[in-house]
C-alpha positions as MATLAB code, in Angstrom:
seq = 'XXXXXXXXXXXXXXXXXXXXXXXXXXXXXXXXXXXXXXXXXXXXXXXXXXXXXXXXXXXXXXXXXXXXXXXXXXXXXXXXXXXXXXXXXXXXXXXXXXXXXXXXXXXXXXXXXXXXXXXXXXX';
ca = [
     111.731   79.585  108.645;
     111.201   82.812  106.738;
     109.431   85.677  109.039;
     109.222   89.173  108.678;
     107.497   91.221  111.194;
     106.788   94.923  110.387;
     105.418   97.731  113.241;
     105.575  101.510  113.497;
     102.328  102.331  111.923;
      99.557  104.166  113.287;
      97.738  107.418  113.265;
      99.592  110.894  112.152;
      98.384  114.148  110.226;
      98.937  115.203  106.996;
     102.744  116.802  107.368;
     103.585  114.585  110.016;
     106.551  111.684  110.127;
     106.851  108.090  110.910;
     109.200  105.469  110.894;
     108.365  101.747  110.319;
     110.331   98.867  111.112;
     110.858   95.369  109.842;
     112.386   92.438  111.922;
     113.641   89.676  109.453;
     114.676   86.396  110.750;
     115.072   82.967  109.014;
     116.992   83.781  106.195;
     120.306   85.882  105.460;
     119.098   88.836  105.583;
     122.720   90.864  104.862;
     122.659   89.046  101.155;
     119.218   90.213  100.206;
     117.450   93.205   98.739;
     114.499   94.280  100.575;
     111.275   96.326   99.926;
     108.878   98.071  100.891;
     104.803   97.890   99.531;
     101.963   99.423  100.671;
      98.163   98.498   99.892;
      95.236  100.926  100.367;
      91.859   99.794  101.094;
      90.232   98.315   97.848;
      93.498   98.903   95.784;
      96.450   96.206   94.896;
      99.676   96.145   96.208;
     101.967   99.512   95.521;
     105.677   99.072   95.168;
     106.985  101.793   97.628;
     111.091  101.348   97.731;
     113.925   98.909   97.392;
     117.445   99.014   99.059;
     120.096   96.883   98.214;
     121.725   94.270  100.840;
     124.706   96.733  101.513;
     122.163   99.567  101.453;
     124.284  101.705   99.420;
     121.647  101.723   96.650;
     118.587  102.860   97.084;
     115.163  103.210   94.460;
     111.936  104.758   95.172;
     108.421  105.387   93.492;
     107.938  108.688   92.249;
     104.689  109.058   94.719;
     107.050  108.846   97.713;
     110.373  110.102   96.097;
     112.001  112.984   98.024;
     109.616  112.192  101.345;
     110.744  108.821  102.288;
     114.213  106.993  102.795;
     114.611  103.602  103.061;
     117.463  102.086  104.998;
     118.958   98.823  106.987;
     120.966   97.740  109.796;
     122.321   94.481  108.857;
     123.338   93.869  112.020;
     120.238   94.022  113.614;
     118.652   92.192  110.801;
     116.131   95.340  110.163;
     114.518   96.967  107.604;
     113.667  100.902  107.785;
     111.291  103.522  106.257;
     111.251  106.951  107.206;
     107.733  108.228  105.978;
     108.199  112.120  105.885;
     105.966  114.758  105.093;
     103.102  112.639  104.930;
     100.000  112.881  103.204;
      96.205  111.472  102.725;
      96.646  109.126   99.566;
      99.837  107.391  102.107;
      97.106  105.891  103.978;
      97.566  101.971  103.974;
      99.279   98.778  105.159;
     102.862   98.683  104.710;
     104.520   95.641  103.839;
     108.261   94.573  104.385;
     109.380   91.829  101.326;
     112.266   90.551   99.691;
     111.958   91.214   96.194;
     113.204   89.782   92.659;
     115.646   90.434   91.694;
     117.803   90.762   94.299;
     118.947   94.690   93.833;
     117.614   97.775   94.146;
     115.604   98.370   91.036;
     111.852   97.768   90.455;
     110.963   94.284   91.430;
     109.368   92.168   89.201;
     107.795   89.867   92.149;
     108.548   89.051   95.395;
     109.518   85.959   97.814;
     108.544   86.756  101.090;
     106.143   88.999  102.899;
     105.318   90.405  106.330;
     101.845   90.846  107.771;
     102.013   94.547  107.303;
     101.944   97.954  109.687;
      98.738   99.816  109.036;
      99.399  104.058  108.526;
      96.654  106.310  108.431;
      97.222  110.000  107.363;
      94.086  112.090  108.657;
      93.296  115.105  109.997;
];
């Protein structure tokens, strides 16, 4: 079965870096896009980034674009993001998911999700 398992959150100052990390398993993972959302508190679920199954192409939201950088290791069967220069409004649960369609543009929906990696961006 499908499972995605995200981790790599936690607590960093505005400025600061992390890295979050996605374990996929139950599906081939090498022939599928994959994303990353976040959701703050009270809000709906932000499309963050997409990378394509090669992870030669690569798409981002403008709120994140030029701070973070997705990437894979298909041979590990993981999904990265590399949260730089972070700042307040970042604060939320990130979620791993494959999206549709399967490339790196702006999904339209999405198949399958992870329970998420909470990030909280405070001083």
């Amino acid at each position: 079965e499908v499972q995605l398992v995200e981790s790599g959150g936690g607590l960093v100052q505005p400025g600061g870096s992390l890295r979050l990390s996605c374990a996929a398993s139950g599906f081939t993972f090498s022939s599928l896009a994959m994303s990353w959302v976040r959701q703050a508190p009270g809000k709906g679920r932000e499309w963050v980034s997409t990378i394509s199954r090669g992870g030669v192409i690569t798409t981002y939201a403008d709120s994140v674009k030029g701070r973070f950088t997705i990437s894979r290791d298909n041979a590990k069967n993981t999904l990265y993001l590399q949260m730089n220069s972070l700042k307040p409004e970042d604060t939320a649960v990130y979620y791993c998911a494959k999206p549709q369609p399967n490339s790196a543009t702006v999904p339209l929906s999405y198949d399958y999700w992870g329970q998420g990696t909470q990030v909280t961006v405070s001083s």
